[in-house]
Short mmCIF file of C-alpha atoms in Angstrom, two decimals:
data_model
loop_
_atom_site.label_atom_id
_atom_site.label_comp_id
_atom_site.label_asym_id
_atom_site.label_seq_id
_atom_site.Cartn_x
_atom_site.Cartn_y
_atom_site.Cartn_z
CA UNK H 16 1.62 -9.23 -8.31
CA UNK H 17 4.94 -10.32 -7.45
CA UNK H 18 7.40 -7.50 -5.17
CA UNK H 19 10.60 -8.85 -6.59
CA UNK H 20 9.33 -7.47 -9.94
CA UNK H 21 8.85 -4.11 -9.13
CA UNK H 22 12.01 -2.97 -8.73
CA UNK H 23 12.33 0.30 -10.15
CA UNK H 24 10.74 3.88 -8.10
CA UNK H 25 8.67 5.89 -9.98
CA UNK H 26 7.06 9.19 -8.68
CA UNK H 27 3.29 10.85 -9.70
CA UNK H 28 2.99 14.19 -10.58
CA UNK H 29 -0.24 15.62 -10.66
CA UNK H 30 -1.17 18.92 -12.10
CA UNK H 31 -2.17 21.45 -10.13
CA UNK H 32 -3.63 25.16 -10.70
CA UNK H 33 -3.76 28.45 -8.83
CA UNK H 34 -3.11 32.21 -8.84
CA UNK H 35 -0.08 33.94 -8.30
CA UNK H 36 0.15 37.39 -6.04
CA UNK H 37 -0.81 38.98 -9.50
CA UNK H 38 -3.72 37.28 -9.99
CA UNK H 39 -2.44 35.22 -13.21
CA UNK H 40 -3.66 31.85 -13.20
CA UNK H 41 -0.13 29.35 -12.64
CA UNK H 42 0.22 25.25 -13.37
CA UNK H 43 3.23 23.72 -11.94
CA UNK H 44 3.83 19.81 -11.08
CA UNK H 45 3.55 18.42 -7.37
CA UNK H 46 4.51 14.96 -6.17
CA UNK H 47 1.27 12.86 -5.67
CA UNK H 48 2.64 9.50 -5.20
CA UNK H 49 6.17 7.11 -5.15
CA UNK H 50 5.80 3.89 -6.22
CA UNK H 51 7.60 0.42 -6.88
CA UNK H 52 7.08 -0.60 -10.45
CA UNK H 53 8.14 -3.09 -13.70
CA UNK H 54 9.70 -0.42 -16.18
CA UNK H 55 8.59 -2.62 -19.10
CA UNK H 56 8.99 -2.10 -23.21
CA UNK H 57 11.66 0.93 -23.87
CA UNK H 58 12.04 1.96 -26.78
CA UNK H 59 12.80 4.76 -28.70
CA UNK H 60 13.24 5.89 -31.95
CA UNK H 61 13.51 9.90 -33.96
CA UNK H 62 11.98 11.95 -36.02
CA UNK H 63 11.67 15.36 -38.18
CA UNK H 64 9.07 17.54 -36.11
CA UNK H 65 8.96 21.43 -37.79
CA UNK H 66 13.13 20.79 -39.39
CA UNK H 67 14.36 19.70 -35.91
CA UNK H 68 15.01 16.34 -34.60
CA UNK H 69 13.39 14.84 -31.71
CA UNK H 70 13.16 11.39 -30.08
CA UNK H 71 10.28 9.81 -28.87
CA UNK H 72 10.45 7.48 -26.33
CA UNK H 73 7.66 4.97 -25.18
CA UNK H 74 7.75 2.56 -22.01
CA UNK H 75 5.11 0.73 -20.32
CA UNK H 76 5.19 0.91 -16.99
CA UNK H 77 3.29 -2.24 -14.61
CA UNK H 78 2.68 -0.80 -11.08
CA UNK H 79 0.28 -2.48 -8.13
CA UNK H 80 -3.62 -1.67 -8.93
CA UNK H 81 -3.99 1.48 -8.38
CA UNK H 82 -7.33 3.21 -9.65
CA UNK H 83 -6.14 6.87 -8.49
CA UNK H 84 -4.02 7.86 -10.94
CA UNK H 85 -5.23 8.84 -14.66
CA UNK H 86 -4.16 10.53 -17.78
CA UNK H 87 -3.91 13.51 -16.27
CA UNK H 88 -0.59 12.77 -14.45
CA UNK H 89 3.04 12.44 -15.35
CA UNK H 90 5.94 9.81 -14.16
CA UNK H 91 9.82 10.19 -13.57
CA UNK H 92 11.51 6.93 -13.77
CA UNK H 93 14.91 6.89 -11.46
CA UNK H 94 14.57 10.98 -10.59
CA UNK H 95 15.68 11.42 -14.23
CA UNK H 96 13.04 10.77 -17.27
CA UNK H 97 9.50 12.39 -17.18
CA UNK H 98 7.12 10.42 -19.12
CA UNK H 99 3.31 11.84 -20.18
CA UNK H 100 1.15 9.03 -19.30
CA UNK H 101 -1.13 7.83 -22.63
CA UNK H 102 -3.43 5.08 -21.27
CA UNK H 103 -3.65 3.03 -18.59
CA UNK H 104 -5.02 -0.62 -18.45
CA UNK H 105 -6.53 -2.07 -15.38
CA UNK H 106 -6.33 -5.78 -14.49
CA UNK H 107 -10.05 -5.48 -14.08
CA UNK H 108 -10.40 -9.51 -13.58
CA UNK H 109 -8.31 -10.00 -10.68
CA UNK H 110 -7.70 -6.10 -9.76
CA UNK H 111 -3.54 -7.08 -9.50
CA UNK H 112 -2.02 -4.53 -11.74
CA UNK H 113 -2.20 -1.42 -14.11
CA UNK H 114 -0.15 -0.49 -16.93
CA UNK H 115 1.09 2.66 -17.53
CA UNK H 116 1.62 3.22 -21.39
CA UNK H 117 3.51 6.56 -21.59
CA UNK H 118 5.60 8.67 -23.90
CA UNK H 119 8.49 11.47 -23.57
CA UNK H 120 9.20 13.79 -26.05
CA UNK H 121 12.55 15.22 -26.38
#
């Protein structure tokens, strides 16, 4: 995979779980990784969800192989958009890249 193509930083969040001082089980977001990548496919488009609109918007996102990171886990593009991550497709032949296919709901 070529540097010069990965020019945008993305960070990981991963999901995490615990209890508060009450006992109540808590999920909040941590940083798990930062990351060069090819921000790759935008688009967006709106819809009628329960009489409001929303937008949906969809990007693929082509980082360095990286078998870690799953389905699980969210990205934030530039420190501002926060994308739920759909699928993501391993260059299994030569083990050069993975594609994040993701989603953000506003």
């Amino acid at each position: 995979m070529e540097a010069g193509k990965l020019k945008t930083r993305i960070t990981i969040l991963k999901k995490i779980s615990f209890k508060d001082s009450n006992g109540v089980m808590c999920h909040d977001w941590i940083k798990y990784k930062s990351l060069w990548a090819d921000v790759r496919q935008q688009s967006g488009i709106e819809a009628i969800k329960a009489d409001k609109i929303i937008s949906i918007t969809k990007a693929s996102i082509r980082i360095r192989f990286n078998k870690s990171i799953d389905q699980s886990m969210r990205v934030i593009i530039d420190n501002d958009m926060t994308y739920e991550i759909n699928a993501i497709i391993h260059d299994l032949q030569n083990n050069d890249y993975s594609d994040l296919i993701c989603s953000s709901t506003s």
